[in-house]
Amino acid sequence: MRTRSAAAFLAALLAAATLLLAPAAPAAAHNTFQAATPAQDARLTAAPTTVTLRFLQQLNPEFTTIVLSDSGQRKVPTGAPVVDGPTGTISVDEPLANGTYTVAYRVVSADGHPVQGSYRFTVADPAALAVPAPAAATTGGDAGPTSTAAGPASAAAGGDDGPPAVLLAAGVVVVVAVAGAALLLFRRRRAS
């Protein structure tokens, strides 16, 4: 009888430790980028007049930022973001020339956690002109490294990638210690 109760106790203890250490689902707390128009990596034959982003949760208009930049990392004039539930839309104030554009966003989740990311699309209108390339600065010496526009957003852009490795390692140590203590207790009771 003691063997069964000790085994049941050990199983319950391990199940409780596993539940405590399992990471929460990111969608439960943080907002997630769902889709956009124009879409990520889209190649458009006509320049868009608006950019719309859709998220999983409602957006707060006070904390929603959407910025459009050209290939030279110059900000394109746009209207302020218009928020409607989980979507945010900006109007493009001037016609876009051919080239690659970056949409960068920053929104706040219902839990107050900021979520940010970016993606690119290309305008390739056969009837339009190309965006002029940025002029290279000339200096007397080595210009050093240059920065480039941010790459495409991941599914968890700026989001939480789960608990840090140190926390996971500590959790593993706790589970092993609890299991070891339970096993030692089980053996002592069995020997008695």
Short mmCIF file of C-alpha atoms in Angstrom, two decimals:
data_model
loop_
_atom_site.label_atom_id
_atom_site.label_comp_id
_atom_site.label_asym_id
_atom_site.label_seq_id
_atom_site.Cartn_x
_atom_site.Cartn_y
_atom_site.Cartn_z
CA MET A 1 0.00 0.00 0.00
CA ARG A 2 2.87 2.34 0.83
CA THR A 3 4.40 1.73 -2.59
CA ARG A 4 1.21 2.84 -4.35
CA SER A 5 0.79 6.00 -2.26
CA ALA A 6 4.46 6.96 -2.69
CA ALA A 7 4.27 6.37 -6.45
CA ALA A 8 1.05 8.41 -6.67
CA PHE A 9 2.66 11.18 -4.62
CA LEU A 10 5.73 11.20 -6.88
CA ALA A 11 3.56 11.29 -10.03
CA ALA A 12 1.47 14.17 -8.68
CA LEU A 13 4.59 16.08 -7.66
CA LEU A 14 6.17 15.70 -11.11
CA ALA A 15 2.92 16.71 -12.84
CA ALA A 16 2.66 19.84 -10.68
CA ALA A 17 6.29 20.77 -11.36
CA THR A 18 5.78 20.29 -15.11
CA LEU A 19 2.68 22.53 -15.12
CA LEU A 20 4.51 25.25 -13.20
CA LEU A 21 7.46 25.24 -15.59
CA ALA A 22 5.54 25.00 -18.88
CA PRO A 23 5.62 28.34 -20.73
CA ALA A 24 2.32 30.12 -21.32
CA ALA A 25 1.02 30.40 -24.87
CA PRO A 26 2.19 33.72 -26.38
CA ALA A 27 -1.25 34.47 -27.86
CA ALA A 28 -2.77 34.46 -24.39
CA ALA A 29 -0.91 37.60 -23.34
CA HIS A 30 0.80 39.35 -26.24
CA ASN A 31 -0.66 40.78 -29.40
CA THR A 32 0.38 39.03 -32.60
CA PHE A 33 0.74 40.38 -36.13
CA GLN A 34 -1.67 38.45 -38.37
CA ALA A 35 -1.66 39.92 -41.90
CA ALA A 36 -1.07 43.06 -43.93
CA THR A 37 -2.13 44.79 -47.13
CA PRO A 38 0.16 45.05 -49.04
CA ALA A 39 1.43 41.67 -47.85
CA GLN A 40 4.95 40.87 -46.71
CA ASP A 41 7.32 40.45 -49.71
CA ALA A 42 4.53 41.45 -52.14
CA ARG A 43 5.61 42.70 -55.58
CA LEU A 44 3.00 45.25 -56.67
CA THR A 45 2.46 46.52 -60.20
CA ALA A 46 0.60 49.57 -58.82
CA ALA A 47 1.59 51.66 -55.80
CA PRO A 48 -0.73 51.30 -52.79
CA THR A 49 -2.54 54.33 -51.35
CA THR A 50 -2.96 52.75 -47.91
CA VAL A 51 -1.18 50.21 -45.69
CA THR A 52 -3.33 48.09 -43.35
CA LEU A 53 -2.05 45.80 -40.59
CA ARG A 54 -4.23 43.27 -38.76
CA PHE A 55 -3.41 41.90 -35.31
CA LEU A 56 -4.90 39.23 -33.06
CA GLN A 57 -6.08 41.64 -30.34
CA GLN A 58 -7.69 45.07 -30.25
CA LEU A 59 -5.30 47.98 -30.80
CA ASN A 60 -5.09 51.05 -28.61
CA PRO A 61 -5.04 54.11 -30.93
CA GLU A 62 -2.84 56.02 -28.46
CA PHE A 63 -0.12 53.37 -28.65
CA THR A 64 -0.22 52.33 -32.32
CA THR A 65 2.60 53.44 -34.61
CA ILE A 66 2.95 52.49 -38.28
CA VAL A 67 5.81 53.99 -40.33
CA LEU A 68 6.54 53.58 -44.05
CA SER A 69 10.15 54.06 -45.27
CA ASP A 70 11.75 53.88 -48.71
CA SER A 71 14.88 51.92 -49.64
CA GLY A 72 17.05 54.86 -48.51
CA GLN A 73 15.45 54.59 -45.03
CA ARG A 74 13.68 57.92 -45.55
CA LYS A 75 10.25 58.20 -43.95
CA VAL A 76 7.44 58.40 -46.51
CA PRO A 77 4.74 60.98 -45.63
CA THR A 78 1.63 59.20 -44.36
CA GLY A 79 -1.48 59.98 -42.37
CA ALA A 80 -1.74 59.06 -38.68
CA PRO A 81 -2.77 55.46 -38.01
CA VAL A 82 -6.54 54.94 -38.02
CA VAL A 83 -7.42 52.11 -35.63
CA ASP A 84 -10.54 49.96 -36.01
CA GLY A 85 -10.51 47.05 -33.54
CA PRO A 86 -7.53 44.82 -34.37
CA THR A 87 -6.57 46.73 -37.55
CA GLY A 88 -4.48 49.82 -38.09
CA THR A 89 -4.38 51.69 -41.41
CA ILE A 90 -2.23 54.55 -42.68
CA SER A 91 -2.87 56.53 -45.86
CA VAL A 92 0.08 57.16 -48.16
CA ASP A 93 0.16 60.93 -48.76
CA GLU A 94 2.15 60.92 -52.01
CA PRO A 95 2.49 58.48 -54.91
CA LEU A 96 5.14 55.81 -54.35
CA ALA A 97 7.85 55.42 -56.97
CA ASN A 98 9.22 52.01 -57.94
CA GLY A 99 11.38 50.49 -55.24
CA THR A 100 11.38 48.55 -52.00
CA TYR A 101 9.51 49.90 -48.99
CA THR A 102 9.62 48.91 -45.32
CA VAL A 103 6.58 48.98 -43.05
CA ALA A 104 7.56 49.20 -39.36
CA TYR A 105 5.01 48.91 -36.57
CA ARG A 106 4.83 49.15 -32.81
CA VAL A 107 1.64 48.32 -30.89
CA VAL A 108 0.86 47.60 -27.24
CA SER A 109 -0.75 44.36 -26.09
CA ALA A 110 -3.69 44.24 -23.71
CA ASP A 111 -1.19 43.32 -20.97
CA GLY A 112 0.88 46.45 -21.72
CA HIS A 113 3.70 44.58 -23.49
CA PRO A 114 4.97 46.41 -26.62
CA VAL A 115 5.07 44.37 -29.83
CA GLN A 116 7.03 45.59 -32.82
CA GLY A 117 8.25 44.37 -36.16
CA SER A 118 8.68 45.23 -39.80
CA TYR A 119 8.33 43.78 -43.26
CA ARG A 120 9.02 44.82 -46.86
CA PHE A 121 7.12 45.06 -50.10
CA THR A 122 8.17 46.20 -53.57
CA VAL A 123 6.48 48.52 -56.05
CA ALA A 124 7.34 47.54 -59.64
CA ASP A 125 4.96 49.64 -61.74
CA PRO A 126 6.18 49.50 -65.37
CA ALA A 127 4.82 53.03 -65.94
CA ALA A 128 6.43 54.63 -62.83
CA LEU A 129 9.91 55.92 -62.08
CA ALA A 130 12.32 54.20 -59.71
CA VAL A 131 13.18 55.61 -56.28
CA PRO A 132 16.57 57.33 -56.57
CA ALA A 133 19.35 55.51 -54.75
CA PRO A 134 20.69 57.29 -51.67
CA ALA A 135 23.87 59.29 -52.33
CA ALA A 136 27.00 57.78 -50.84
CA ALA A 137 28.86 60.04 -48.44
CA THR A 138 32.47 60.63 -49.35
CA THR A 139 34.98 60.88 -46.55
CA GLY A 140 38.72 60.96 -46.35
CA GLY A 141 38.97 57.58 -44.65
CA ASP A 142 37.13 54.33 -44.15
CA ALA A 143 33.40 55.01 -43.86
CA GLY A 144 32.98 51.99 -41.56
CA PRO A 145 29.99 49.67 -41.49
CA THR A 146 26.64 50.78 -42.84
CA SER A 147 23.26 49.85 -41.51
CA THR A 148 20.43 48.38 -43.53
CA ALA A 149 16.68 48.33 -43.10
CA ALA A 150 15.20 45.78 -40.73
CA GLY A 151 14.36 42.36 -42.17
CA PRO A 152 10.95 40.72 -42.32
CA ALA A 153 9.02 40.24 -39.12
CA SER A 154 8.77 36.78 -37.64
CA ALA A 155 5.58 35.28 -36.31
CA ALA A 156 6.58 36.55 -32.89
CA ALA A 157 8.04 39.80 -33.97
CA GLY A 158 9.33 41.61 -30.99
CA GLY A 159 7.25 39.16 -29.07
CA ASP A 160 8.22 37.04 -26.15
CA ASP A 161 10.19 33.95 -27.19
CA GLY A 162 9.40 32.15 -23.97
CA PRO A 163 11.25 31.97 -20.67
CA PRO A 164 14.99 32.70 -20.62
CA ALA A 165 17.41 29.76 -20.66
CA VAL A 166 18.49 30.46 -17.06
CA LEU A 167 14.89 30.10 -15.88
CA LEU A 168 14.49 26.84 -17.79
CA ALA A 169 17.75 25.49 -16.36
CA ALA A 170 16.65 26.44 -12.85
CA GLY A 171 13.32 24.70 -13.46
CA VAL A 172 15.07 21.53 -14.58
CA VAL A 173 17.24 21.59 -11.46
CA VAL A 174 14.13 22.01 -9.27
CA VAL A 175 12.34 19.11 -10.98
CA VAL A 176 15.39 16.85 -10.65
CA ALA A 177 15.84 17.84 -6.98
CA VAL A 178 12.16 17.23 -6.17
CA ALA A 179 12.20 13.90 -8.01
CA GLY A 180 15.40 12.88 -6.21
CA ALA A 181 13.97 13.84 -2.81
CA ALA A 182 10.75 11.94 -3.54
CA LEU A 183 12.70 8.88 -4.65
CA LEU A 184 14.88 9.03 -1.51
CA LEU A 185 11.75 9.35 0.68
CA PHE A 186 10.17 6.43 -1.16
CA ARG A 187 13.24 4.23 -0.62
CA ARG A 188 13.44 5.12 3.10
CA ARG A 189 9.79 4.27 3.64
CA ARG A 190 10.17 1.06 1.71
CA ALA A 191 13.21 0.05 3.81
CA SER A 192 11.28 0.65 7.07
#
